[in-house]
Coordinates of C-alpha atoms in Angstrom, one line a residue:
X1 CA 127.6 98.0 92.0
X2 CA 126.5 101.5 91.0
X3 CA 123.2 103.7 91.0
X4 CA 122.7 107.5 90.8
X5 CA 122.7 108.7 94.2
X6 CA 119.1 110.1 93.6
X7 CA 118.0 106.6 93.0
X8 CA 119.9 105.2 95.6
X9 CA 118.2 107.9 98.2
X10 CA 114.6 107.5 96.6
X11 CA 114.7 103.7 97.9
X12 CA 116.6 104.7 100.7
X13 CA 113.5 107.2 101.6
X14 CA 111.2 104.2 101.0
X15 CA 113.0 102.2 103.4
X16 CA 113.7 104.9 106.1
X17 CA 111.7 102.9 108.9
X18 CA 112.7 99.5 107.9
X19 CA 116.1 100.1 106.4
X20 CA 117.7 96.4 105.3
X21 CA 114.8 93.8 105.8
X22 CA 115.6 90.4 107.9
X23 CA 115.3 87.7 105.8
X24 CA 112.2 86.2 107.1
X25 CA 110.3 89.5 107.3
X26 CA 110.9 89.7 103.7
X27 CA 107.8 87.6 103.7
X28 CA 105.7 90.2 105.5
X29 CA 107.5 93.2 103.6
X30 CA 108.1 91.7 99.7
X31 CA 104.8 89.7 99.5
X32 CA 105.5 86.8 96.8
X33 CA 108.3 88.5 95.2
X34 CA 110.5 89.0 98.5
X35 CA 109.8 85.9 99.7
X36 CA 110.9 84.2 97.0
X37 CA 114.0 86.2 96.9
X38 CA 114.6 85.1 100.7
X39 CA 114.7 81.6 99.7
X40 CA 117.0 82.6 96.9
X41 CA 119.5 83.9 98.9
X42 CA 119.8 81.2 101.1
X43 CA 120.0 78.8 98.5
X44 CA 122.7 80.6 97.3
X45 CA 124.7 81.1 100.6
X46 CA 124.3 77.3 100.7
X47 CA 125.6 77.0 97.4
X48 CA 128.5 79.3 98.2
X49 CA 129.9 77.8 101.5
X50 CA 129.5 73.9 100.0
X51 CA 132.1 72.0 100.3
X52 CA 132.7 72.6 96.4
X53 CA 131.1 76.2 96.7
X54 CA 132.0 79.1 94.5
X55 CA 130.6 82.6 94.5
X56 CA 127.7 82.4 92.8
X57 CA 126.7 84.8 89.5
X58 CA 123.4 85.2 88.1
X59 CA 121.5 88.0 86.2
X60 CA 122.1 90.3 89.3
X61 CA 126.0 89.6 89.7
X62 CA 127.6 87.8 91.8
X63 CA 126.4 87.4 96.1
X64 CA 128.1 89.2 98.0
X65 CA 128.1 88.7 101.9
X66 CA 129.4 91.2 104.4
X67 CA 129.4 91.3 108.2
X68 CA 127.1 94.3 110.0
X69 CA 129.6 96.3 112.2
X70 CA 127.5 97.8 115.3
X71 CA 129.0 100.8 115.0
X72 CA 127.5 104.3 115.3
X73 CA 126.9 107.0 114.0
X74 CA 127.6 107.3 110.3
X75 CA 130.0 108.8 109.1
X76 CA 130.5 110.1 105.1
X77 CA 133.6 111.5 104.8
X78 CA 135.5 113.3 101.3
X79 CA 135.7 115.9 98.9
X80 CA 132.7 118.1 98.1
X81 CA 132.8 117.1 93.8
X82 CA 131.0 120.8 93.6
X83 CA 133.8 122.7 95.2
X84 CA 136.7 120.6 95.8
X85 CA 136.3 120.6 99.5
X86 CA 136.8 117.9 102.4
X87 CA 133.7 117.5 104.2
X88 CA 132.2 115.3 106.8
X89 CA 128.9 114.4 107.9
X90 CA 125.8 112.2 108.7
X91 CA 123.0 111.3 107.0
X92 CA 121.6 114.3 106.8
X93 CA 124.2 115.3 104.2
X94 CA 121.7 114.3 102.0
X95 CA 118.8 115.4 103.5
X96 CA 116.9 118.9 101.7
X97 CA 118.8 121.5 103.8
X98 CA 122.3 119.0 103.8
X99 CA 124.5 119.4 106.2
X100 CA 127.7 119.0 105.1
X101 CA 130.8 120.1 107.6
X102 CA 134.1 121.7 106.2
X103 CA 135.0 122.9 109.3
X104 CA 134.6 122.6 113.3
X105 CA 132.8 125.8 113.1
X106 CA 130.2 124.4 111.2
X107 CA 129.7 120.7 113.1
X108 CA 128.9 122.7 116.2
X109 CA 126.8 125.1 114.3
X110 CA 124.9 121.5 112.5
X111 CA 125.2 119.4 115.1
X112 CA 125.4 118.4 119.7
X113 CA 126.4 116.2 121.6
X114 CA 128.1 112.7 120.8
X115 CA 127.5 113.1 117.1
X116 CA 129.5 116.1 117.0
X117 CA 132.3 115.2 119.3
X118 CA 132.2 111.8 116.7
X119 CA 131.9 114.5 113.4
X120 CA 134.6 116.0 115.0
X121 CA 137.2 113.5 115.4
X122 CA 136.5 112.4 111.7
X123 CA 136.6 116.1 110.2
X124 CA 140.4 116.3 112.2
X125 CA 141.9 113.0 111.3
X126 CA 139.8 111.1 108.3
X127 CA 141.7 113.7 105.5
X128 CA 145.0 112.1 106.0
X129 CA 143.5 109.0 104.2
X130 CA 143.4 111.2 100.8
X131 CA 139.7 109.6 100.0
X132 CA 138.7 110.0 96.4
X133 CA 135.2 110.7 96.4
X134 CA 132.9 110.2 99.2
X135 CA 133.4 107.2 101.6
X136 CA 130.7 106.2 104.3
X137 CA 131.5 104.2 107.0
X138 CA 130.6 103.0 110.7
X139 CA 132.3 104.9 113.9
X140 CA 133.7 102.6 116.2
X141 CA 135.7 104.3 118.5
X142 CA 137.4 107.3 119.1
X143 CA 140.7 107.4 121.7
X144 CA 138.4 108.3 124.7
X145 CA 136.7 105.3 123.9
X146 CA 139.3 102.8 124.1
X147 CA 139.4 100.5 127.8
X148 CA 141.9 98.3 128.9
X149 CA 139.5 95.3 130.9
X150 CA 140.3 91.8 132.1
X151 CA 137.4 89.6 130.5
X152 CA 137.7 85.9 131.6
X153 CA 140.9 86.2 132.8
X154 CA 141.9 88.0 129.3
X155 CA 143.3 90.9 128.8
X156 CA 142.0 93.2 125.5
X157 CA 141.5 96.7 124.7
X158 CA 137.7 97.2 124.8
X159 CA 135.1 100.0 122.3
X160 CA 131.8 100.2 123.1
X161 CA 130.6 102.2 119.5
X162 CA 126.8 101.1 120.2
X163 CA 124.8 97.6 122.1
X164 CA 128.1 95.5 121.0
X165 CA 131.7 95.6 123.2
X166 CA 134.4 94.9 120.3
X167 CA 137.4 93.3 122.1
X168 CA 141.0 92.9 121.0
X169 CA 143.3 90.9 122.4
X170 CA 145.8 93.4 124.2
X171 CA 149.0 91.6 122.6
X172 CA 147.4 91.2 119.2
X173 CA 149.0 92.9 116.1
X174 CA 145.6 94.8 115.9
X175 CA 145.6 95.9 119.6
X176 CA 149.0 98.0 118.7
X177 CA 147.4 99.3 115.5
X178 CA 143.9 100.3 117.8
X179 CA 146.0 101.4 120.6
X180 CA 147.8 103.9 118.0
X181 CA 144.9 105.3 116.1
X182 CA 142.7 108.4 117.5
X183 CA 139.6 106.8 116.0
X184 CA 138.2 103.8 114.1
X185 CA 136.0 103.2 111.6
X186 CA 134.7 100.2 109.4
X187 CA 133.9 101.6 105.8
X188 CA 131.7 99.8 103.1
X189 CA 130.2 102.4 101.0
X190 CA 131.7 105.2 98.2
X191 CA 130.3 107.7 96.0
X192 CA 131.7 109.4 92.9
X193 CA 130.7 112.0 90.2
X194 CA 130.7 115.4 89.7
X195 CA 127.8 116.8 91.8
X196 CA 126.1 115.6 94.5
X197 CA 123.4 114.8 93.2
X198 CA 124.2 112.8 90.5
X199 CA 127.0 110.7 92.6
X200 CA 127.2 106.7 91.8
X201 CA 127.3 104.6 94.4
X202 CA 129.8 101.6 95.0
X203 CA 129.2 98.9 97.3
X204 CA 132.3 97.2 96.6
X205 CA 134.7 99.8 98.7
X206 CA 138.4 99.8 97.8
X207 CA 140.1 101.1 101.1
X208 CA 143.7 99.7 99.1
X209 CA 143.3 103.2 97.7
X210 CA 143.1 105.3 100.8
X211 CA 146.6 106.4 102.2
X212 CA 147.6 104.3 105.6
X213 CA 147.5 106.7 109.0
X214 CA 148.5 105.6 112.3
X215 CA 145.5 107.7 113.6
X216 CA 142.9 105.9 111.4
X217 CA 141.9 102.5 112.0
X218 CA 139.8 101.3 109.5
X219 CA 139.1 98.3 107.5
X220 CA 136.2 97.5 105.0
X221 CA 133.0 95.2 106.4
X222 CA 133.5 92.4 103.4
X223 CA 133.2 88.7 104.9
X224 CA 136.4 86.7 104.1
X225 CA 137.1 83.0 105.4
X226 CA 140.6 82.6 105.2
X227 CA 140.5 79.7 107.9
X228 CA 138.2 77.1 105.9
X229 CA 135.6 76.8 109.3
X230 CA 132.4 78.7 107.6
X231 CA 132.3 76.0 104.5
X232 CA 129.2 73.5 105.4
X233 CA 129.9 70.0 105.7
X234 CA 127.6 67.5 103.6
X235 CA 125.4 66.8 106.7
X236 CA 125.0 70.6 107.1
X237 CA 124.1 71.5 103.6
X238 CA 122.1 68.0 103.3
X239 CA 119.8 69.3 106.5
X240 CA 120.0 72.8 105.2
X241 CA 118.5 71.9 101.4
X242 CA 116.4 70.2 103.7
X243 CA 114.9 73.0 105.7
X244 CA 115.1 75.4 102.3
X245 CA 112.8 72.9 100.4
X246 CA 110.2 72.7 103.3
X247 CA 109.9 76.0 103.1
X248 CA 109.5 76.1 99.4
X249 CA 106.8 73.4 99.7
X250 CA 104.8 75.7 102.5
X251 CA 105.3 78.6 100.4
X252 CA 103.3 77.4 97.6
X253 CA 100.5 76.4 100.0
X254 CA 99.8 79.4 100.9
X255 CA 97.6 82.3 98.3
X256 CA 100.0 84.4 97.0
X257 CA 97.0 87.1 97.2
X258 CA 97.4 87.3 101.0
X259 CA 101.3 87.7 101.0
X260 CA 100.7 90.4 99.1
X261 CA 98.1 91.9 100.5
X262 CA 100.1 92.1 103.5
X263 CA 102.9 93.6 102.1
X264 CA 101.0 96.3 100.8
X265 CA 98.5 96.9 103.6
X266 CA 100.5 99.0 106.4
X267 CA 98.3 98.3 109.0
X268 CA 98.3 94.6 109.3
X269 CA 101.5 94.2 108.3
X270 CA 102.7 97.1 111.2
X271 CA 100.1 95.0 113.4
X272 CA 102.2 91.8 112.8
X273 CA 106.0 93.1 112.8
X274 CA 105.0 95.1 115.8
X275 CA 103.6 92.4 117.6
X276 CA 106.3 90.3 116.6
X277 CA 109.1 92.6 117.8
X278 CA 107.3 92.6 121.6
X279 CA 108.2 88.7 121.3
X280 CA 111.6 89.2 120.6
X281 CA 112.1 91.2 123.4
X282 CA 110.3 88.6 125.4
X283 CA 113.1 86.1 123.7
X284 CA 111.0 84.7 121.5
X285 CA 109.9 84.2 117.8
X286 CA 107.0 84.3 116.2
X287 CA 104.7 80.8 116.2
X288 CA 102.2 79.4 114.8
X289 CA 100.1 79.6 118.7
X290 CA 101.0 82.9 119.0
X291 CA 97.9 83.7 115.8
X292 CA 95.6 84.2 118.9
X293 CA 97.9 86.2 120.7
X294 CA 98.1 88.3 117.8
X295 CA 94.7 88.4 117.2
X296 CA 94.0 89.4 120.8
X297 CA 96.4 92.1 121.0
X298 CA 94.9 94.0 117.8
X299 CA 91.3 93.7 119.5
X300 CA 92.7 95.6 122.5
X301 CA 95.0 98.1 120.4
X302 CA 91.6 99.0 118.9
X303 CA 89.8 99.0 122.2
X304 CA 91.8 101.6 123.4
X305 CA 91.2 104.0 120.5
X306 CA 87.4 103.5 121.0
X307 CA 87.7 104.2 124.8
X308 CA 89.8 107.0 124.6
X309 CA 87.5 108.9 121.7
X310 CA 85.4 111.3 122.9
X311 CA 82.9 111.8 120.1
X312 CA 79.9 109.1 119.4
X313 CA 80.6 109.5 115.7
X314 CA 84.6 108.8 116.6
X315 CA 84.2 105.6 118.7
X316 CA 81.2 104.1 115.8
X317 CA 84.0 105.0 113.2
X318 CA 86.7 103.2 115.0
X319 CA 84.1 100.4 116.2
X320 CA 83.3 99.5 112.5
X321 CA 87.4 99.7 111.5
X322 CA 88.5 97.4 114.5
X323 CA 85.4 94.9 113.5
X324 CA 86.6 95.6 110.2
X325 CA 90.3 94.3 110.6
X326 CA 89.8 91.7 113.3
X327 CA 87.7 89.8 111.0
X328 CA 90.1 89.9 108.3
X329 CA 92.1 88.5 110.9
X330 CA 90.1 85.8 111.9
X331 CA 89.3 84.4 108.2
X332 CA 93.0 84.5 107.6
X333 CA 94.1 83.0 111.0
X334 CA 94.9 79.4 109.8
X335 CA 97.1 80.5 106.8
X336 CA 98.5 83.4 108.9
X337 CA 99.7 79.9 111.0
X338 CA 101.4 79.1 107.7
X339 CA 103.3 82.3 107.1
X340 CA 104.8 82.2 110.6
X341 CA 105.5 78.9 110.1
X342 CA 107.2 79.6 106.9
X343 CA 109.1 82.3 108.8
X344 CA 110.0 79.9 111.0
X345 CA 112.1 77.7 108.3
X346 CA 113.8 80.2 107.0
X347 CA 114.9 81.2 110.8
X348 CA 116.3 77.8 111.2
X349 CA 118.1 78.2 107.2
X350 CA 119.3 81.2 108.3
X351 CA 120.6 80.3 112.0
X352 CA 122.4 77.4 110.5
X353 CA 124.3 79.8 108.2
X354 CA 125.0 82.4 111.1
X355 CA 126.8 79.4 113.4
X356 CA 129.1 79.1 110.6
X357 CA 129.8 82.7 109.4
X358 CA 130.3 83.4 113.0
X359 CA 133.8 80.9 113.5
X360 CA 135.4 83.6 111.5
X361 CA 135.9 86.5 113.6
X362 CA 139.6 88.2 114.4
X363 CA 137.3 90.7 117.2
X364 CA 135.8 89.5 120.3
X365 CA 132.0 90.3 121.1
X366 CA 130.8 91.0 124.2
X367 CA 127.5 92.1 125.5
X368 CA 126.7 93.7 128.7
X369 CA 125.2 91.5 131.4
X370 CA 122.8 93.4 134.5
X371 CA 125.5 93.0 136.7
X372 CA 128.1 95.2 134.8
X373 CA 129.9 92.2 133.9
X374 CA 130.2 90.5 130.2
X375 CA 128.6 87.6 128.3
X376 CA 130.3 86.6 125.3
X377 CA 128.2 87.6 121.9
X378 CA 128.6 87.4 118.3
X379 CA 128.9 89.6 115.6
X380 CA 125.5 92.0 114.7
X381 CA 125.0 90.2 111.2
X382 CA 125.8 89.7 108.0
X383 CA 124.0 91.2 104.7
X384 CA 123.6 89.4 101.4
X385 CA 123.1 91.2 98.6
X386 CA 123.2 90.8 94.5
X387 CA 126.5 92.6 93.2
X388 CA 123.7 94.6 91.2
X389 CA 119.6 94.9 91.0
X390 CA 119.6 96.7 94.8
X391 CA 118.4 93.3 96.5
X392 CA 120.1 92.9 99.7
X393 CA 118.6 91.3 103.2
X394 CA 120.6 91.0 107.0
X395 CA 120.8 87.9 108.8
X396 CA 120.9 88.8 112.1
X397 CA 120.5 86.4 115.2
X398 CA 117.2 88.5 116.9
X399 CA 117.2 86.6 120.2
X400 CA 120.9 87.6 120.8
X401 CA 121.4 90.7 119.0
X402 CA 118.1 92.1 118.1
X403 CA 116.4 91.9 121.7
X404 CA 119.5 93.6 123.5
X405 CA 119.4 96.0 121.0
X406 CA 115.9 97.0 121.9
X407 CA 116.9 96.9 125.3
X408 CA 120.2 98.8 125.3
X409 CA 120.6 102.0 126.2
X410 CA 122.7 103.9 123.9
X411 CA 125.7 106.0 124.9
X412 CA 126.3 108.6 122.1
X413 CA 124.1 111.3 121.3
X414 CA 122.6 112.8 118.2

């Protein structure tokens, strides 16, 4: 796929505080239109892993699925098309004042802490790999990264890039290859033109052109099932197109006016996403009986504005707004029920899909546990997206991945 990079920045500017939408919130975020691009795509991942699936092609080229890496930070690496230069950076290469690093001297100068020691390792070893253009990828470990641990009687090399511990079995082929390499990244993104600000962007990496390096290890984040075990059988996809037309029914029950106004009203729509995230890091998801909850919890967000005001014309303003929203609320609680029902179905689509994606994996997961030992975990995600159009959502299990996330503490810097 390829946009101008302006473009391609405009949406991403849009979509700073969100960035890729989970598939069921695309019901709170896209109003009618994303959610019935939601149920889209999982029609067409079903379609794609049947047990006579093919990649499926449309108006907005063919799906593509790729599995989210948790690594971190970004990383864009290449040459400068203005000056010929190798450069690295993060995102703010693109921001107004852009950062971009040609030298050590200049990382320090842009950037502290685990960011730069990351920028670092990238600006010293990423130009053996002779990128054309401007590649973006996901750090994932740099030498002083890399552990040898005993997991379950085990033994792999261990990188901790962000919530996730990658694993490799320590006699595996790719154990030698991590074991040689000064860092690691997973790339999926490139840019070419001849400024930067006119740069196209392809989602469909080629790393067959980069030049091979014993210091790099790096591989692209495209899903591939060589081993057969993510195809659904003909129970699976008969209970999935189950599920998928449930929540097609629901979705036409409920007033496309509402989804929308949602979607374009920030403040119930932060209200609800915000409220819902609190579940998932209680390990839940959203429900029909939580409406109340909800409901409740505005009321006393609102409270607390009016009790902290200080002015009388301050706590009648926010008196009338918070009487104001809560009885949109209430007139909208039963098919607010509906949406989070609707959510609900395409949680179960979606899971369904995820247990299958997830038997193709060549890297162990681990997460964490409070005593400082390990649980086994999958991988972050996976994101579908049209080959072309800029549609794209991430399917990501929240009670596993999602809710540690929140809870981890993060061990680079910016």
């Amino acid at each position: 796929m390829m946009i101008k990079l302006s473009q391609y920045l405009n949406e991403a500017a849009a979509e700073k505080d969100r960035h890729l939408t989970h598939i069921e919130d695309a019901v709170l975020e896209g109003g009618v239109t994303g959610t019935r691009n939601a149920i889209q795509f999982l029609i067409s991942l079903r379609d794609m892993f049947a047990d006579d699936g093919q990649t499926i092609s449309e108006a907005r080229g063919p799906l593509i699925l790729r599995t989210k890496f948790d690594g971190a930070p970004a990383i864009y690496a290449g040459i400068n098309p203005e000056n010929g230069r190798f450069f690295v950076g993060s995102k703010s290469i693109f921001a107004k004042n852009a950062k971009l690093n040609y030298t050590e001297a200049d990382i320090r100068a842009n950037h502290t802490g685990g960011l730069a020691d990351k920028l670092s390792d990238a600006l010293k070893y990423l130009p053996e790999l002779g990128i054309k253009g401007i590649a973006h990828g996901d750090f994932m470990f740099s030498k002083s990264d890399l552990k040898d641990e005993t997991i379950d009687g085990k033994k792999y090399i261990t990188f901790r890039p962000n919530t996730i511990t990658y694993a490799v079995p320590a006699d595996s082929k790719i154990a030698a290859q991590v074991r040689a390499a000064k860092i690691g990244i997973v790339f999926h993104t490139t840019y070419h033109g001849k400024t930067m600000q006119t740069l196209q962007t392809h989602f469909d990496i080629n790393i067959g052109e980069f030049r091979p390096s014993r210091n790099v290890w790096y591989r692209t984040n495209k899903f591939i099932d060589v081993t057969g075990r993510a195809t659904l059988t003909k129970s699976e996809n008969s209970r999935l197109t189950s599920i998928l037309s449930q929540a097609g029914s629901l979705f036409r029950t409920i007033p496309a006016s509402l989804l929308n106004q949602i979607a374009s009203n920030d403040s119930y729509r932060i209200h609800i996403m915000s409220f819902y995230n609190q579940k998932i890091r209680a390990g839940q998801h959203m429900a029909a009986g939580h409406t109340a909850q909800l409901i409740q919890w505005v009321g006393d967000k609102y409270q607390k504005q009016i009790d902290d005001a200080k002015m009388p014309a301050t706590k009648a303003k926010r008196k009338a707004e918070r009487d104001m929203i809560l009885r949109w609320y209430r007139q909208n609680a039963s098919e607010l029920k509906k949406i989070f029902q609707l959510q609900n179905l395409l949680i179960d689509a979606k899971m369904m899909l995820i247990s299958k994606f997830n038997q193709v994996n060549d890297l162990g997961t681990f997460l964490h546990t409070p005593s400082g030992g390990y649980k086994v975990t999958t991988p972050e995600g996976y994101v579908a997206a049209w080959s072309s159009g800029g549609d794209a959502v991430k399917l990501v299990d929240r009670m596993e991945f999602s809710r540690a996330n929140f809870l981890a503490v993060k061990n680079w810097g910016k």
